[in-house]
PDB file of C-alpha atoms in Angstrom:
ATOM      1  CA  MET A  73       0.068   0.119  -0.067  1.00  0.00           C
ATOM      2  CA  SER A  74       2.699   2.451   0.800  1.00  0.00           C
ATOM      3  CA  VAL A  75       4.775   1.831  -2.357  1.00  0.00           C
ATOM      4  CA  VAL A  76       1.395   2.565  -4.340  1.00  0.00           C
ATOM      5  CA  GLU A  77       0.520   5.907  -2.575  1.00  0.00           C
ATOM      6  CA  ASN A  78       4.444   6.858  -2.588  1.00  0.00           C
ATOM      7  CA  GLY A  79       4.245   5.748  -6.490  1.00  0.00           C
ATOM      8  CA  VAL A  80       1.067   8.067  -6.766  1.00  0.00           C
ATOM      9  CA  VAL A  81       2.988  10.968  -5.147  1.00  0.00           C
ATOM     10  CA  MET A  82       6.156  10.623  -7.308  1.00  0.00           C
ATOM     11  CA  ALA A  83       3.933  10.387 -10.677  1.00  0.00           C
ATOM     12  CA  LEU A  84       2.371  13.510  -9.761  1.00  0.00           C
ATOM     13  CA  ILE A  85       5.157  15.253  -9.237  1.00  0.00           C
ATOM     14  CA  CYS A  86       6.671  13.929 -12.519  1.00  0.00           C
ATOM     15  CA  LEU A  87       3.545  14.655 -14.353  1.00  0.00           C
ATOM     16  CA  ASP A  88       2.507  18.084 -12.984  1.00  0.00           C
ATOM     17  CA  GLN A  89       4.325  21.066 -14.329  1.00  0.00           C
ATOM     18  CA  SER A  90       3.485  23.244 -11.565  1.00  0.00           C
ATOM     19  CA  LEU A  91       4.837  20.933  -9.021  1.00  0.00           C
ATOM     20  CA  LYS A  92       8.461  20.832 -10.555  1.00  0.00           C
ATOM     21  CA  THR A  93       9.804  23.359  -7.887  1.00  0.00           C
ATOM     22  CA  ALA A  94      12.619  23.049  -5.426  1.00  0.00           C
ATOM     23  CA  LYS A  95      10.599  22.068  -2.499  1.00  0.00           C
ATOM     24  CA  TYR A  96       8.630  19.068  -4.616  1.00  0.00           C
ATOM     25  CA  ILE A  97      12.074  17.509  -5.334  1.00  0.00           C
ATOM     26  CA  ALA A  98      12.723  17.087  -1.722  1.00  0.00           C
ATOM     27  CA  VAL A  99       9.250  15.669  -1.462  1.00  0.00           C
ATOM     28  CA  PHE A 100       9.648  13.538  -4.393  1.00  0.00           C
ATOM     29  CA  ASN A 101      13.315  12.008  -3.043  1.00  0.00           C
ATOM     30  CA  LEU A 102      11.367  11.568   0.636  1.00  0.00           C
ATOM     31  CA  ALA A 103       8.755   9.208  -1.223  1.00  0.00           C
ATOM     32  CA  PHE A 104      11.420   7.644  -3.316  1.00  0.00           C
ATOM     33  CA  VAL A 105      13.400   6.743  -0.062  1.00  0.00           C
ATOM     34  CA  ASP A 106      10.284   5.118   1.566  1.00  0.00           C
ATOM     35  CA  VAL A 107       9.493   2.915  -1.639  1.00  0.00           C
ATOM     36  CA  PHE A 108      13.255   2.140  -1.456  1.00  0.00           C
ATOM     37  CA  GLY A 109      13.027   1.321   2.316  1.00  0.00           C
ATOM     38  CA  ASN A 110       9.893  -0.621   1.823  1.00  0.00           C
ATOM     39  CA  SER A 111      11.527  -2.590  -1.003  1.00  0.00           C
ATOM     40  CA  ALA A 112      14.614  -3.576   0.878  1.00  0.00           C
ATOM     41  CA  LEU A 113      13.472  -4.108   4.350  1.00  0.00           C
ATOM     42  CA  VAL A 114      10.020  -5.303   4.171  1.00  0.00           C
ATOM     43  CA  PRO A 115      10.251  -8.727   2.364  1.00  0.00           C
ATOM     44  CA  LYS A 116      12.954 -10.105   4.951  1.00  0.00           C
ATOM     45  CA  VAL A 117      10.424  -9.008   7.940  1.00  0.00           C
ATOM     46  CA  ILE A 118       7.628 -11.035   5.952  1.00  0.00           C
ATOM     47  CA  ASP A 119       9.924 -13.990   5.393  1.00  0.00           C
ATOM     48  CA  THR A 120      11.049 -13.940   9.175  1.00  0.00           C
ATOM     49  CA  PHE A 121       7.417 -13.549  10.760  1.00  0.00           C
ATOM     50  CA  TRP A 122       5.301 -15.431   8.172  1.00  0.00           C
ATOM     51  CA  PHE A 123       7.326 -17.999   7.080  1.00  0.00           C
ATOM     52  CA  ASN A 124       9.215 -18.607  10.211  1.00  0.00           C
ATOM     53  CA  HIS A 125      12.820 -18.184   8.521  1.00  0.00           C
ATOM     54  CA  LYS A 126      14.725 -16.916  11.638  1.00  0.00           C
ATOM     55  CA  TYR A 127      18.303 -17.264  10.037  1.00  0.00           C
ATOM     56  CA  ILE A 128      20.208 -15.321   7.721  1.00  0.00           C
ATOM     57  CA  THR A 129      23.722 -15.502   6.265  1.00  0.00           C
ATOM     58  CA  TYR A 130      26.399 -13.025   7.629  1.00  0.00           C
ATOM     59  CA  ASN A 131      26.721 -11.325   4.359  1.00  0.00           C
ATOM     60  CA  ASN A 132      23.072 -11.052   3.894  1.00  0.00           C
ATOM     61  CA  CYS A 133      22.739  -9.763   7.099  1.00  0.00           C
ATOM     62  CA  LEU A 134      25.551  -7.076   6.426  1.00  0.00           C
ATOM     63  CA  THR A 135      23.517  -6.142   3.290  1.00  0.00           C
ATOM     64  CA  TYR A 136      20.332  -5.885   5.247  1.00  0.00           C
ATOM     65  CA  GLU A 137      22.052  -3.573   7.930  1.00  0.00           C
ATOM     66  CA  PHE A 138      23.343  -1.557   5.300  1.00  0.00           C
ATOM     67  CA  PHE A 139      19.848  -1.116   3.457  1.00  0.00           C
ATOM     68  CA  ASN A 140      18.500  -0.463   7.051  1.00  0.00           C
ATOM     69  CA  TYR A 141      20.818   2.199   8.013  1.00  0.00           C
ATOM     70  CA  MET A 142      20.747   3.592   4.427  1.00  0.00           C
ATOM     71  CA  THR A 143      16.908   4.148   4.726  1.00  0.00           C
ATOM     72  CA  LEU A 144      16.998   5.697   8.051  1.00  0.00           C
ATOM     73  CA  THR A 145      20.016   8.016   7.044  1.00  0.00           C
ATOM     74  CA  MET A 146      18.311   9.128   3.972  1.00  0.00           C
ATOM     75  CA  GLN A 147      14.822   9.688   5.653  1.00  0.00           C
ATOM     76  CA  SER A 148      16.891  11.837   8.308  1.00  0.00           C
ATOM     77  CA  LEU A 149      18.749  13.887   5.810  1.00  0.00           C
ATOM     78  CA  ASN A 150      15.425  14.388   3.690  1.00  0.00           C
ATOM     79  CA  LEU A 151      13.724  15.997   6.664  1.00  0.00           C
ATOM     80  CA  VAL A 152      16.877  18.107   7.163  1.00  0.00           C
ATOM     81  CA  LEU A 153      16.390  19.067   3.359  1.00  0.00           C
ATOM     82  CA  LEU A 154      12.922  20.065   3.835  1.00  0.00           C
ATOM     83  CA  SER A 155      13.505  21.967   6.783  1.00  0.00           C
ATOM     84  CA  PHE A 156      16.230  24.170   5.148  1.00  0.00           C
ATOM     85  CA  ASP A 157      13.669  24.820   2.449  1.00  0.00           C
ATOM     86  CA  ARG A 158      11.099  26.111   5.001  1.00  0.00           C
ATOM     87  CA  LEU A 159      13.977  27.964   7.011  1.00  0.00           C
ATOM     88  CA  VAL A 160      15.054  29.840   3.751  1.00  0.00           C
ATOM     89  CA  ALA A 161      11.433  30.307   2.662  1.00  0.00           C
ATOM     90  CA  ILE A 162      10.391  31.831   6.105  1.00  0.00           C
ATOM     91  CA  THR A 163      13.835  33.767   6.886  1.00  0.00           C
ATOM     92  CA  PHE A 164      14.642  35.172   3.414  1.00  0.00           C
ATOM     93  CA  PRO A 165      11.072  35.007   1.601  1.00  0.00           C
ATOM     94  CA  LEU A 166      12.352  37.611  -1.312  1.00  0.00           C
ATOM     95  CA  ARG A 167      15.489  35.798  -1.726  1.00  0.00           C
ATOM     96  CA  TYR A 168      14.000  32.144  -1.643  1.00  0.00           C
ATOM     97  CA  HIS A 169      14.001  31.537  -5.249  1.00  0.00           C
ATOM     98  CA  VAL A 170      17.587  32.772  -5.737  1.00  0.00           C
ATOM     99  CA  ILE A 171      19.210  30.783  -2.662  1.00  0.00           C
ATOM    100  CA  VAL A 172      16.827  27.546  -3.303  1.00  0.00           C
ATOM    101  CA  SER A 173      16.727  26.912  -6.797  1.00  0.00           C
ATOM    102  CA  LEU A 174      16.097  23.557  -8.586  1.00  0.00           C
ATOM    103  CA  LYS A 175      20.085  23.237  -9.394  1.00  0.00           C
ATOM    104  CA  THR A 176      20.446  23.861  -5.383  1.00  0.00           C
ATOM    105  CA  MET A 177      18.262  21.087  -4.534  1.00  0.00           C
ATOM    106  CA  PHE A 178      19.437  18.748  -7.082  1.00  0.00           C
ATOM    107  CA  LEU A 179      22.913  19.240  -5.516  1.00  0.00           C
ATOM    108  CA  LEU A 180      21.713  18.996  -2.031  1.00  0.00           C
ATOM    109  CA  VAL A 181      19.911  15.600  -2.912  1.00  0.00           C
ATOM    110  CA  ALA A 182      23.066  14.155  -4.849  1.00  0.00           C
ATOM    111  CA  PHE A 183      25.265  14.937  -1.835  1.00  0.00           C
ATOM    112  CA  PHE A 184      22.896  13.440   0.776  1.00  0.00           C
ATOM    113  CA  TRP A 185      22.961  10.264  -1.203  1.00  0.00           C
ATOM    114  CA  ILE A 186      26.728  10.258  -1.888  1.00  0.00           C
ATOM    115  CA  PHE A 187      27.155  10.978   1.803  1.00  0.00           C
ATOM    116  CA  GLY A 188      24.629   8.623   3.141  1.00  0.00           C
ATOM    117  CA  ILE A 189      25.922   5.724   1.108  1.00  0.00           C
ATOM    118  CA  PHE A 190      29.793   6.534   2.327  1.00  0.00           C
ATOM    119  CA  VAL A 191      28.890   6.758   5.954  1.00  0.00           C
ATOM    120  CA  ASN A 192      26.940   3.703   5.902  1.00  0.00           C
ATOM    121  CA  LEU A 193      29.459   1.468   4.102  1.00  0.00           C
ATOM    122  CA  ILE A 194      31.974   2.777   6.647  1.00  0.00           C
ATOM    123  CA  ALA A 195      29.528   2.040   9.092  1.00  0.00           C
ATOM    124  CA  VAL A 196      28.814  -1.641   7.963  1.00  0.00           C
ATOM    125  CA  GLY A 197      32.234  -2.213   6.928  1.00  0.00           C
ATOM    126  CA  LEU A 198      33.653  -1.429  10.719  1.00  0.00           C
ATOM    127  CA  LEU A 199      30.898  -3.559  11.942  1.00  0.00           C
ATOM    128  CA  THR A 200      32.841  -6.517  10.585  1.00  0.00           C
ATOM    129  CA  ARG A 201      35.879  -5.612  12.506  1.00  0.00           C
ATOM    130  CA  LEU A 202      33.892  -5.998  15.969  1.00  0.00           C
ATOM    131  CA  SER A 203      35.082  -8.997  18.173  1.00  0.00           C
ATOM    132  CA  PHE A 204      31.988 -10.661  18.372  1.00  0.00           C
ATOM    133  CA  CYS A 205      31.508 -10.638  14.454  1.00  0.00           C
ATOM    134  CA  ARG A 206      31.980 -14.324  13.210  1.00  0.00           C
ATOM    135  CA  ALA A 207      33.372 -15.241  16.803  1.00  0.00           C
ATOM    136  CA  VAL A 208      30.771 -17.635  17.105  1.00  0.00           C
ATOM    137  CA  SER A 209      29.302 -19.333  14.094  1.00  0.00           C
ATOM    138  CA  CYS A 210      26.855 -22.291  14.423  1.00  0.00           C
ATOM    139  CA  LEU A 211      24.628 -23.852  11.916  1.00  0.00           C
ATOM    140  CA  PRO A 212      20.992 -23.690  13.320  1.00  0.00           C
ATOM    141  CA  ASN A 213      20.854 -27.531  13.306  1.00  0.00           C
ATOM    142  CA  GLN A 214      23.798 -27.825  15.754  1.00  0.00           C
ATOM    143  CA  ARG A 215      23.286 -28.282  19.371  1.00  0.00           C
ATOM    144  CA  ARG A 216      25.950 -26.859  21.975  1.00  0.00           C
ATOM    145  CA  SER A 217      26.247 -28.650  25.089  1.00  0.00           C
ATOM    146  CA  GLY A 218      26.009 -26.723  28.341  1.00  0.00           C
ATOM    147  CA  SER A 219      24.040 -24.016  26.836  1.00  0.00           C
ATOM    148  CA  SER A 220      20.436 -23.187  27.440  1.00  0.00           C
ATOM    149  CA  GLU A 221      18.046 -22.934  24.457  1.00  0.00           C
ATOM    150  CA  GLY A 222      17.768 -19.027  24.859  1.00  0.00           C
ATOM    151  CA  LEU A 223      21.578 -18.580  24.584  1.00  0.00           C
ATOM    152  CA  GLY A 224      21.922 -21.225  21.874  1.00  0.00           C
ATOM    153  CA  ALA A 225      19.083 -19.621  19.555  1.00  0.00           C
ATOM    154  CA  LEU A 226      20.933 -16.377  20.109  1.00  0.00           C
ATOM    155  CA  LEU A 227      24.310 -17.674  19.294  1.00  0.00           C
ATOM    156  CA  LYS A 228      23.036 -19.739  16.084  1.00  0.00           C
ATOM    157  CA  CYS A 229      24.470 -18.060  12.794  1.00  0.00           C
ATOM    158  CA  THR A 230      25.229 -19.614   9.512  1.00  0.00           C
ATOM    159  CA  SER A 231      29.156 -20.468   8.798  1.00  0.00           C
ATOM    160  CA  ALA A 232      29.765 -24.081   8.829  1.00  0.00           C
ATOM    161  CA  VAL A 233      32.005 -24.073  11.962  1.00  0.00           C
ATOM    162  CA  ASP A 234      31.618 -26.803  14.824  1.00  0.00           C
ATOM    163  CA  CYS A 235      30.791 -24.847  18.068  1.00  0.00           C
ATOM    164  CA  SER A 236      31.188 -27.726  20.504  1.00  0.00           C
ATOM    165  CA  GLY A 237      34.332 -26.253  21.660  1.00  0.00           C
ATOM    166  CA  ILE A 238      33.227 -22.625  22.349  1.00  0.00           C
ATOM    167  CA  GLU A 239      32.083 -21.449  25.632  1.00  0.00           C
ATOM    168  CA  PRO A 240      28.614 -20.465  25.682  1.00  0.00           C
ATOM    169  CA  ALA A 241      28.891 -17.389  28.050  1.00  0.00           C
ATOM    170  CA  THR A 242      31.575 -15.845  26.528  1.00  0.00           C
ATOM    171  CA  GLY A 243      31.997 -17.416  22.770  1.00  0.00           C
ATOM    172  CA  ASN A 244      35.825 -17.998  23.482  1.00  0.00           C
ATOM    173  CA  PRO A 245      37.158 -21.399  22.831  1.00  0.00           C
ATOM    174  CA  VAL A 246      37.102 -23.891  25.891  1.00  0.00           C
ATOM    175  CA  THR A 247      40.421 -24.753  27.230  1.00  0.00           C
ATOM    176  CA  SER A 248      41.032 -27.922  28.839  1.00  0.00           C
ATOM    177  CA  PRO A 249      43.154 -27.775  32.248  1.00  0.00           C
ATOM    178  CA  LYS A 250      46.518 -28.685  31.867  1.00  0.00           C
ATOM    179  CA  PRO A 251      47.275 -31.829  33.701  1.00  0.00           C
TER     180      PRO A 251
END
């Protein structure tokens, strides 16, 4: 439903000549980001809750996180863009069309997209360097001895690594006492 409604908004902005102003470029971008977010995030949520597919590969998880962060970042930056438009309209009403032109708005939208992609690629890239990433990787059908079902469900990932020698509480390898 959201995709259809945002599609109508985008179509109206594209087809109506009176809506081709700087303000509506930001509104179009906001609708586009909403469609982008719904297309990227909702299918996995439906897959998880309707079909009970609770597991995701590590790379797919990072991709999902990137699109999630990107959608949130772009929604926030679009609100900043709309706020900038209204701020200039209120504070400089006579110079509004000089300050906020179509070229300025297109440049700001392009800058926000490039900035959002760059920042989120760095954030997801740095996420892989954390100590708990790939530290405990178990297949869903492997049972760990000595762990509760809740903790075992938390630590079930997707790499084909034997988890029998990993401590449940810390994720560190189990060391046998020296004789």
